Short mmCIF file of C-alpha atoms in Angstrom, two decimals:
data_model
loop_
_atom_site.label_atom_id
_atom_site.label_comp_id
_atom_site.label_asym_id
_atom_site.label_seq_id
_atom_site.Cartn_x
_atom_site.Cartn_y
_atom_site.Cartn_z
CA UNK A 1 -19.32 27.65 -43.40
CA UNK A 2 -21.46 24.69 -43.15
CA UNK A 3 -19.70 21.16 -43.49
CA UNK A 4 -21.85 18.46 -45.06
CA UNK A 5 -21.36 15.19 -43.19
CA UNK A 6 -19.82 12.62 -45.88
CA UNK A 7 -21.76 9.24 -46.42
CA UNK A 8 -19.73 5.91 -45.17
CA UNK A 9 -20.80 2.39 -45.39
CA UNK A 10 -22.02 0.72 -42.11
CA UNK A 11 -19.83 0.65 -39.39
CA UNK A 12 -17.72 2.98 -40.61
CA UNK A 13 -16.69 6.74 -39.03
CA UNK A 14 -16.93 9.81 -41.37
CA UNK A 15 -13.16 11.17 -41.70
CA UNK A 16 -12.70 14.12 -39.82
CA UNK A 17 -9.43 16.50 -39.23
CA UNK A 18 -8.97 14.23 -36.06
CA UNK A 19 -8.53 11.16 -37.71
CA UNK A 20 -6.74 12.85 -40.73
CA UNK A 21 -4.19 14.22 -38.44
CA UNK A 22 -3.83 10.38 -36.33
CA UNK A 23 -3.33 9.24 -39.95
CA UNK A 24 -0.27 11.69 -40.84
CA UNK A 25 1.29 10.95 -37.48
CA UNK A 26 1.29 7.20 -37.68
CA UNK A 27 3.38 7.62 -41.43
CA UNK A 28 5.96 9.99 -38.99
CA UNK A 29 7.31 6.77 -38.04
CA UNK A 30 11.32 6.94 -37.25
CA UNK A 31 13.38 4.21 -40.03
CA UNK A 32 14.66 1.40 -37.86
CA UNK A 33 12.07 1.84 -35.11
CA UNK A 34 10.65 -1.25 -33.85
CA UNK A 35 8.70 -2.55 -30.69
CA UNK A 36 7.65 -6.26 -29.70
CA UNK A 37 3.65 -5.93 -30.19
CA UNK A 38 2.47 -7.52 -27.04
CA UNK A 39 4.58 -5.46 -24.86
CA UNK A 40 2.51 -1.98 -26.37
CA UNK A 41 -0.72 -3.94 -26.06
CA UNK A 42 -0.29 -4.36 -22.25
CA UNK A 43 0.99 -0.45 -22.00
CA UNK A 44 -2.84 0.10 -24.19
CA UNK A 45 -4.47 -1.86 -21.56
CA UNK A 46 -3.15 -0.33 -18.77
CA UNK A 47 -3.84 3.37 -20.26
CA UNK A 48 -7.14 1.99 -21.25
CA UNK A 49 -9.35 4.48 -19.36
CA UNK A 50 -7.06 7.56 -20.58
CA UNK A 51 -7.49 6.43 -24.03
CA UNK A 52 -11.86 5.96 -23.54
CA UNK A 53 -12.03 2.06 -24.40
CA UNK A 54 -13.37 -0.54 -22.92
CA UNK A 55 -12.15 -3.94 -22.41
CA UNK A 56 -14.09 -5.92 -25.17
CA UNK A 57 -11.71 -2.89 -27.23
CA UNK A 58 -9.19 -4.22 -26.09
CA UNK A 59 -10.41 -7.96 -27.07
CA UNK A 60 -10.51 -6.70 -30.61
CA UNK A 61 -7.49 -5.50 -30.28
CA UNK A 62 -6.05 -8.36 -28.79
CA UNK A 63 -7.65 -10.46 -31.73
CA UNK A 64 -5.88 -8.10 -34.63
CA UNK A 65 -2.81 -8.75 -33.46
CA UNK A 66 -3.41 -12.37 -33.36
CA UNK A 67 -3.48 -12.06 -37.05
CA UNK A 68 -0.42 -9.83 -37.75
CA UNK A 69 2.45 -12.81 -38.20
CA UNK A 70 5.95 -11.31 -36.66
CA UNK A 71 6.13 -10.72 -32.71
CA UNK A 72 7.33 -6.84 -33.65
CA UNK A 73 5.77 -3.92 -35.07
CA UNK A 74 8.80 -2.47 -37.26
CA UNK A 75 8.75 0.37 -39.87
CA UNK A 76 10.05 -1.70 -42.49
CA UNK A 77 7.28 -4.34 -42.62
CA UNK A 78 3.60 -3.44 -43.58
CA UNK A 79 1.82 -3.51 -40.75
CA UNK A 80 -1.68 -4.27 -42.05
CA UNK A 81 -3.88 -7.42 -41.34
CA UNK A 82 -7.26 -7.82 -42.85
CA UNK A 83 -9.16 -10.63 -41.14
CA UNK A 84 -13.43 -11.09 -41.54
CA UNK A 85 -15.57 -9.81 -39.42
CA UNK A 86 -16.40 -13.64 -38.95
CA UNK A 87 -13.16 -14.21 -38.02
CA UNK A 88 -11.87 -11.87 -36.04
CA UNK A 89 -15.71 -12.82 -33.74
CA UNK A 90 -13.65 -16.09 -33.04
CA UNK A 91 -10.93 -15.14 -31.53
CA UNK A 92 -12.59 -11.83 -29.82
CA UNK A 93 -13.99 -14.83 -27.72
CA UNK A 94 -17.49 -14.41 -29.61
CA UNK A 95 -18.48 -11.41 -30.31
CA UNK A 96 -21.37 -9.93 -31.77
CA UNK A 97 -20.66 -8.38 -35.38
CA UNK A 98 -22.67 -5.09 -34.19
CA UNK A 99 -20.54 -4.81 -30.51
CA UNK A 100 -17.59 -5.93 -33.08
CA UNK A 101 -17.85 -2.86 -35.50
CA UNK A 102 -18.81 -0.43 -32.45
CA UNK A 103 -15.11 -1.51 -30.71
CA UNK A 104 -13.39 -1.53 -33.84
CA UNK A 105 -14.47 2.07 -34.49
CA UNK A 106 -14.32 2.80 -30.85
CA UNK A 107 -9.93 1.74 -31.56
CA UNK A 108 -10.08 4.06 -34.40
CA UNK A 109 -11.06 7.14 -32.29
CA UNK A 110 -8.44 5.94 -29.84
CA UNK A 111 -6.03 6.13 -32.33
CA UNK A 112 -4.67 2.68 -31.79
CA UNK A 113 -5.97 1.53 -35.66
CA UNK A 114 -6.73 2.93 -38.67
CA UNK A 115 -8.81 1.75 -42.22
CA UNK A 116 -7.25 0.90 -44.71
CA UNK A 117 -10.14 0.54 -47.22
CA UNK A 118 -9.97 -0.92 -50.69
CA UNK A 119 -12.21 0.57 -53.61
CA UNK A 120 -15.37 -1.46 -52.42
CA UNK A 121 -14.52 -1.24 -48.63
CA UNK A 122 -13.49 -5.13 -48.58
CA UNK A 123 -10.47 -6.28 -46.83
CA UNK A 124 -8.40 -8.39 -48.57
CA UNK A 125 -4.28 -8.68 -50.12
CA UNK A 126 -3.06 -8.64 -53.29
CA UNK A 127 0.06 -11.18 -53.62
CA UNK A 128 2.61 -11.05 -56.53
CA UNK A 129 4.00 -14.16 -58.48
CA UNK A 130 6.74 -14.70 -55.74
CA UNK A 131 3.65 -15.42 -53.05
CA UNK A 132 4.62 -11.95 -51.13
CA UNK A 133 2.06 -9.71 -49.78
CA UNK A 134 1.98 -6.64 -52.53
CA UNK A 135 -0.74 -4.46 -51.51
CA UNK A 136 -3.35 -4.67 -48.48
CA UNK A 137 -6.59 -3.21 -47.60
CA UNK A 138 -7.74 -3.83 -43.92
CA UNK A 139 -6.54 -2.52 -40.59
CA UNK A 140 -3.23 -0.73 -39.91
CA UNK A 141 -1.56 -1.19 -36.80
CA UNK A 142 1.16 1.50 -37.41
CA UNK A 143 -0.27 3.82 -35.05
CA UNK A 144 1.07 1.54 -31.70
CA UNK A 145 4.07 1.44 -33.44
CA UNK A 146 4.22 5.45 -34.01
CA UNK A 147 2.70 5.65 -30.34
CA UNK A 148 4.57 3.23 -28.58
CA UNK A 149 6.33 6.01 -26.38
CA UNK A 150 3.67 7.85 -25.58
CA UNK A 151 1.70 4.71 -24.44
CA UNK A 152 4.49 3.35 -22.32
CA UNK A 153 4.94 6.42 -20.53
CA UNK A 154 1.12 6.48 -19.90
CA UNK A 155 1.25 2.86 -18.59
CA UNK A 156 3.62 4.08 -15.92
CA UNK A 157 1.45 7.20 -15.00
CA UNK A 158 -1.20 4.49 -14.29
CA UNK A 159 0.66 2.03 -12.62
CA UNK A 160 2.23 4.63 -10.58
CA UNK A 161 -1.44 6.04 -9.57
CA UNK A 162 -2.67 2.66 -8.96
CA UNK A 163 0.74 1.93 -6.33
CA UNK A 164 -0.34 5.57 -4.44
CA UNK A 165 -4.13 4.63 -4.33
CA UNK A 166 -3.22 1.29 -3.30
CA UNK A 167 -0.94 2.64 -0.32
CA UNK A 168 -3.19 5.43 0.41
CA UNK A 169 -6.03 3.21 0.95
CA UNK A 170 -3.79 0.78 3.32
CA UNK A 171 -3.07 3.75 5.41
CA UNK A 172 -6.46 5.00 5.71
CA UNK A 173 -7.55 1.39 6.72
CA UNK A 174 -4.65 1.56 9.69
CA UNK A 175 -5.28 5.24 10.61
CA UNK A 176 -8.94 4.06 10.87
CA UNK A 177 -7.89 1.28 13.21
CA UNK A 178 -5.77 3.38 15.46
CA UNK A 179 -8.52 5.57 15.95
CA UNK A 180 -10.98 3.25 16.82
CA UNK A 181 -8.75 1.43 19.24
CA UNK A 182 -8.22 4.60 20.89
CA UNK A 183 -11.25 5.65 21.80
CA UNK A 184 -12.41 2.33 23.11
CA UNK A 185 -9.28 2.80 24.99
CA UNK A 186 -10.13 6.44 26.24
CA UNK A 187 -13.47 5.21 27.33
CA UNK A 188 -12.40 2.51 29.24
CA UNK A 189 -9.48 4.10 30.95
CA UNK A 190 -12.08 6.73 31.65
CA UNK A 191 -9.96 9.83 30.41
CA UNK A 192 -11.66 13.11 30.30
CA UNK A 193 -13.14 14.03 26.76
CA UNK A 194 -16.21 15.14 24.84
CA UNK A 195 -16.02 10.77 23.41
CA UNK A 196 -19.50 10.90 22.72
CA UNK A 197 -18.68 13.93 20.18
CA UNK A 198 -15.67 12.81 19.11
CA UNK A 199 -17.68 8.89 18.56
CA UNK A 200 -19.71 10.42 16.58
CA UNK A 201 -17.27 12.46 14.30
CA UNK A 202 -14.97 9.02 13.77
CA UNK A 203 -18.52 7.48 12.45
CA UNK A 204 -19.30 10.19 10.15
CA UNK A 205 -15.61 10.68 8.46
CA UNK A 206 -15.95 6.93 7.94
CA UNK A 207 -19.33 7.08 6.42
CA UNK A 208 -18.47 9.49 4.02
CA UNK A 209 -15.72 7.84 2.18
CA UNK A 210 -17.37 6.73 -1.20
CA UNK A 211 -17.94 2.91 -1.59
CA UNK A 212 -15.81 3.53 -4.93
CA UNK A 213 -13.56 6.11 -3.89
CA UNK A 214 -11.29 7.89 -5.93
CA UNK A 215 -7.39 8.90 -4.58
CA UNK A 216 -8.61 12.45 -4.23
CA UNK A 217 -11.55 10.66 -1.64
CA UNK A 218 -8.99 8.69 -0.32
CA UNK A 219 -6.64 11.55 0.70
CA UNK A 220 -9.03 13.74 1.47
CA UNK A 221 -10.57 11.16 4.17
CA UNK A 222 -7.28 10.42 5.59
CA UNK A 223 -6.46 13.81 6.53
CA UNK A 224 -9.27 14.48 8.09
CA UNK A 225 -8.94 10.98 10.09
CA UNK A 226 -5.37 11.65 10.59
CA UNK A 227 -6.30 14.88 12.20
CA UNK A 228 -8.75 13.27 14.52
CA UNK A 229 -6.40 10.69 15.68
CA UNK A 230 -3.78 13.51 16.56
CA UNK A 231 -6.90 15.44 18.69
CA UNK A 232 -7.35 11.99 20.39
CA UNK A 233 -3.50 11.16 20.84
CA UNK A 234 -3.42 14.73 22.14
CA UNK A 235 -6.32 14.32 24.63
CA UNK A 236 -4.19 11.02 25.66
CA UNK A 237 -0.93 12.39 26.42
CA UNK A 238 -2.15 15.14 28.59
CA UNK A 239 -3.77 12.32 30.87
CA UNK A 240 -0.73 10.77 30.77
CA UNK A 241 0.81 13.75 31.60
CA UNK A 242 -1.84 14.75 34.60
CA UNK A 243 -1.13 11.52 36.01
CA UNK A 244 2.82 12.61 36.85
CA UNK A 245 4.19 8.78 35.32
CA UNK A 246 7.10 9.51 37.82
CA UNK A 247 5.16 8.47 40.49
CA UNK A 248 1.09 7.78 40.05
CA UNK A 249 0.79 4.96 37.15
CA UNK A 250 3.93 2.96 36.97
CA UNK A 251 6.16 4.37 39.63
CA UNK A 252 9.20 5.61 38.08
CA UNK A 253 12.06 6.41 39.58
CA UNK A 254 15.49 8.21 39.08
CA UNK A 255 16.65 6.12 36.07
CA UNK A 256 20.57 6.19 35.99
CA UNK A 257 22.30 4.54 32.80
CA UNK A 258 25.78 3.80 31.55
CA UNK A 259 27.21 2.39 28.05
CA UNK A 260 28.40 -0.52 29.97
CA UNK A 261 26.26 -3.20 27.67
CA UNK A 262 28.59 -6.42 28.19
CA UNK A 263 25.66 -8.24 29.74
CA UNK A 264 22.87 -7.01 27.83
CA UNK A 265 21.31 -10.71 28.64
CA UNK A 266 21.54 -11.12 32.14
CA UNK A 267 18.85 -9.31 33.93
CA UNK A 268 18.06 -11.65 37.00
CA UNK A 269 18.41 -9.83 40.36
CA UNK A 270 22.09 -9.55 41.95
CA UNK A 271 21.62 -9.20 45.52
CA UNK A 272 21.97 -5.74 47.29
CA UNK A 273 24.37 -5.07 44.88
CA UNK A 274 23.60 -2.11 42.34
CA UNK A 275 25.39 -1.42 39.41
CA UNK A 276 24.83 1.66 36.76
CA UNK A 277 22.16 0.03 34.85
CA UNK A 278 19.65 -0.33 37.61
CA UNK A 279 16.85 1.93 38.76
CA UNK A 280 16.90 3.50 41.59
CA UNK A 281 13.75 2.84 43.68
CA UNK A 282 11.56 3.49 46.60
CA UNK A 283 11.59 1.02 49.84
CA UNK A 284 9.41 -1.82 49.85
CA UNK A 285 9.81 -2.75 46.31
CA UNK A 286 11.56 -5.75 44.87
CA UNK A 287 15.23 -5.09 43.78
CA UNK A 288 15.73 -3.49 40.13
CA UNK A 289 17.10 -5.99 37.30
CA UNK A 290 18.89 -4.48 34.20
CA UNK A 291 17.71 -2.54 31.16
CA UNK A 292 18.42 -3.62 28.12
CA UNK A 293 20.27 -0.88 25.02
CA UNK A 294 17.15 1.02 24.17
CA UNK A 295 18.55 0.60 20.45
CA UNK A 296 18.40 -3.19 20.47
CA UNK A 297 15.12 -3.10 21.98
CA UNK A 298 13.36 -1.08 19.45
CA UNK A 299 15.34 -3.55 16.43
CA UNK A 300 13.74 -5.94 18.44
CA UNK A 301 10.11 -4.57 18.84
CA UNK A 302 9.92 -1.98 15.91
CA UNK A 303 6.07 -1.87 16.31
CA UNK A 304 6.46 0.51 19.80
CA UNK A 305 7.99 3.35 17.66
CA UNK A 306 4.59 4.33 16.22
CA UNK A 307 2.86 4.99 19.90
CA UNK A 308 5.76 7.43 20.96
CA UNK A 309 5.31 10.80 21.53
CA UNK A 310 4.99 12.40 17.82
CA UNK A 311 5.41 9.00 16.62
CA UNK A 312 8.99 7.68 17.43
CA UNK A 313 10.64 6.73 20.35
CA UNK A 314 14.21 7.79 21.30
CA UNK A 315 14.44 7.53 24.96
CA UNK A 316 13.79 5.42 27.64
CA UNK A 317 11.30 7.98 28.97
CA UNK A 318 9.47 8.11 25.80
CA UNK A 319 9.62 4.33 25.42
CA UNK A 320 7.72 4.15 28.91
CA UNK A 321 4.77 6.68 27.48
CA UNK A 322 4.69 4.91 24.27
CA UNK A 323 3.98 1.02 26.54
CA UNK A 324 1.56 3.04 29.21
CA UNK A 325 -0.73 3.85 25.91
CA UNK A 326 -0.10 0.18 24.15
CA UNK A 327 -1.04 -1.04 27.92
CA UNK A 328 -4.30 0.74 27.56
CA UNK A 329 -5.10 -0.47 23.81
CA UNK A 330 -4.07 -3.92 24.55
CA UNK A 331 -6.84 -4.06 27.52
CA UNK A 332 -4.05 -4.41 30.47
CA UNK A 333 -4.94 -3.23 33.72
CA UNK A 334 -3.04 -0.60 35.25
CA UNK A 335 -2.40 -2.56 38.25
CA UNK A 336 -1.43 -5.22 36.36
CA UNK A 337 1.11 -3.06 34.87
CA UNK A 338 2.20 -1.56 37.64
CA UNK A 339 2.48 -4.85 39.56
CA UNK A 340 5.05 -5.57 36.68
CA UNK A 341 6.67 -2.35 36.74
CA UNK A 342 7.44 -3.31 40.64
CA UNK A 343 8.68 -6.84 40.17
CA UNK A 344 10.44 -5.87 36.88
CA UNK A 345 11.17 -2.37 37.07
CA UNK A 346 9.90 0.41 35.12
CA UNK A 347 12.43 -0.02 31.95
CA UNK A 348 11.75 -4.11 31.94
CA UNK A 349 8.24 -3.39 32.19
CA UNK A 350 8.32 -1.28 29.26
CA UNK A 351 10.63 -3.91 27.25
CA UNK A 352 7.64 -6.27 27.97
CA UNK A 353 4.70 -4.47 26.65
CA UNK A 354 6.96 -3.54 24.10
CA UNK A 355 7.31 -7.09 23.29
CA UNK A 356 4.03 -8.22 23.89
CA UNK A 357 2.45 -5.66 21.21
CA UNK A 358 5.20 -7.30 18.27
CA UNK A 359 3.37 -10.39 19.22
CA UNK A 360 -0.08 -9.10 19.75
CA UNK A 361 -1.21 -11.41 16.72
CA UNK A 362 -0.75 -14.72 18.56
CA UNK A 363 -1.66 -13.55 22.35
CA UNK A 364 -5.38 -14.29 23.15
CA UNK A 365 -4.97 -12.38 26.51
CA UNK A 366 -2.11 -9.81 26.64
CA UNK A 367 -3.28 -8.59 30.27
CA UNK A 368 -3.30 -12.03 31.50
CA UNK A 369 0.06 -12.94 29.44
CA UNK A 370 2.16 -9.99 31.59
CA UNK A 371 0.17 -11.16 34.92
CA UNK A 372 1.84 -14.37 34.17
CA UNK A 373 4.92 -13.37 33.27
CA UNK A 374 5.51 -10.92 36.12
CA UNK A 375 4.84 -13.73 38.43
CA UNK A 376 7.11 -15.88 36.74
CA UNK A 377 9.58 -12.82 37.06
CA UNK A 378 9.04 -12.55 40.65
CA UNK A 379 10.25 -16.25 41.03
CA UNK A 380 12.99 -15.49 39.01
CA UNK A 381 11.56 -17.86 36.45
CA UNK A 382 11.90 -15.87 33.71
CA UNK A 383 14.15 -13.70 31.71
CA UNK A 384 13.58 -11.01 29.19
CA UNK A 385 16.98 -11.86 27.29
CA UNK A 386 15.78 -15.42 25.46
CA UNK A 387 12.27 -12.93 24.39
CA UNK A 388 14.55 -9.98 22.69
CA UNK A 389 16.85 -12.33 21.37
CA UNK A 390 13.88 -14.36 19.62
CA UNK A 391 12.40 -11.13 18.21
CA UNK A 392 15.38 -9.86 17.15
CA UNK A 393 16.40 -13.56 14.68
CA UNK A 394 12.19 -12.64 13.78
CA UNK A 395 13.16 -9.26 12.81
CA UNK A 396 16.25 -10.00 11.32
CA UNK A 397 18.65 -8.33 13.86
CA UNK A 398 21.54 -9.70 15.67
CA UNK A 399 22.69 -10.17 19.48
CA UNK A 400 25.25 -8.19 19.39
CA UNK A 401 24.74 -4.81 19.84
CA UNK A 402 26.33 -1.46 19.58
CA UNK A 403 27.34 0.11 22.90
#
């Protein structure tokens, strides 16, 4: 059956079964029910985009509520304000009476409004003797009332989106980073690798993230970086690997520990005596000074736990992988690690790249920082205890550790 369309005056919607049923749910309002109107504005802004209006809407919306007197929407107060078009243009900051009527309507679709028309389609009250509001024609806000819920709730869907976009965009920025900073690494430190291939794979992931991107983009380009930065990671550890780190890059040796931690700060040299926090090394090389609890290091430099093996560092051997790869990022030499490994030991060594990345931000040189500091070592004019103990106030830690 054909439906003739029904003749309104300008500006005006035809009524339809969509705005007849918004109209029978904003009566279903609960007795007693009551919200604090500028509270279910902001959850209406921040749904704005679910609900299809724009922000000059939400002006006129803003401006209608200007005009209702009490700070809440309650169900036993008429909730109808009937301003001029001329005057609701004022406080919608200016607006045109055409854009005016298209928002208005726009609010009505939404659901957020409805007309209340008089016989002639003017807006206006009728008082009674006592000066009270008897009967008004105009615009009914009983809707936000009726959907005050359901708008809330939508608010937090948003806000919630907007907290996973916002963190899934940080993490694609540092994932990009890390990559990036790994294959200038790879290059450099000359490890074996298709680099051109993988170059040019990095620059095309990159170039295909949107300039607008949605969270779908977003998650979609960080798994596919996140799965080149494992391939490069991987192509990393098996040089480090290759290279046999007990003996070719930084010279470890048998490392033999106790949980004897009284004197976590003293690490200066003692002589030819050797006590169970030392490592044991080959001849030729300066005596071994003391490691410090692997648990207060990492309080100390939390930063290092990200360039283990798999991500996390929890052992001194995996501390040692984690500082060769932050060596190469940083731009240190390997003999100038490996000088430092010898005058420091292995563990120290470690400790000091460690410490050197939680600071990265305000070193202009970290390879000539350690060069430095491993000849100040070597004159026994410096001390890793006063560094760990500075990081850890930074960090919020303590000196006193657990054995």
């Amino acid at each position: 059956m054909h439906v003739r369309d029904i003749t309104t005056p300008f500006g005006r919607r035809p009524m339809t079964l969509a705005l007849m049923k918004r109209q029978a749910a904003s009566a279903k309002i609960e007795s007693g029910s009551s919200v604090d109107k500028w509270k279910v504005f902001r959850d209406a802004s921040e749904a704005r985009n679910l609900l299809g209006i724009q922000d000059r809407a939400l002006a006129v919306l803003n401006a209608l509520l200007t005009f209702y007197p009490e700070s809440e929407l309650a169900s036993d107060r008429a909730m109808i304000v009937f301003p001029s078009n001329a005057q609701l243009s004022i406080r919608a900051h200016g607006i045109t009476g055409t854009t005016l009527r298209r928002h208005l309507a726009a609010l009505v679709d939404a659901g957020l409004i409805l007309r209340r028309d008089s016989a002639n389609g003017k807006r206006y009250a009728r008082k009674d003797r006592a000066g009270d509001i008897e009967q008004a024609y105009g615009f009914d806000l009983s809707p936000l009332l009726a959907r005050s819920s359901e708008l809330a709730v939508l608010s937090d869907r948003i806000a919630t989106e907007r907290a996973l976009f916002r963190r899934t965009k940080e993490t694609l920025s540092i994932c990009r980073r890390d990559v990036r900073k790994l294959i200038s690494a790879a290059i450099v430190e000359d490890v074996s690798g298709d680099w051109e291939a993988i170059e040019l794979r990095y620059v095309e992931l990159v170039g295909a993230i949107p300039r607008t991107p949605s969270l779908h983009d977003l998650q979609n380009s960080l798994e596919s970086i996140e799965a080149l930065r494992q391939t490069v990671l991987n192509l990393l550890e098996n040089k480090l690997n290759s290279e046999n780190m007990g003996t070719d890059d930084i010279g470890f040796g048998c490392h033999i520990q106790n949980s004897n931690t009284e004197s976590i700060i003293e690490i200066e040299p003692r002589g030819e005596e050797q006590d169970a926090n030392v490592v044991v090394r080959a001849e030729g090389q300066h005596e071994p000074t003391r490691t410090f609890p692997l648990s207060m290091v990492l309080r100390a430099c939390p930063e290092i736990r990200s360039y283990g093996p798999g991500g996390a560092v929890s052992t001194w051997r995996e501390l040692m992988e984690a500082a060769v790869l932050v060596r190469s990022m940083l731009g240190v030499t390997p003999g100038a690690y490996r000088n430092a490994c010898e005058i420091m030991g292995p563990e120290n060594a470690a400790v000091m790249m460690a410490c050197i990345l939680q600071r990265a931000g305000h070193i202009n040189s970290a390879g000539g920082y350690l060069r430095d500091l491993t000849a100040r070592a070597q004159r026994q004019q410096f001390s890793l205890g006063p560094v760990l103990m500075a990081l850890l106030r930074a960090n919020g830690g303590t000196e006193k550790e657990a054995s």
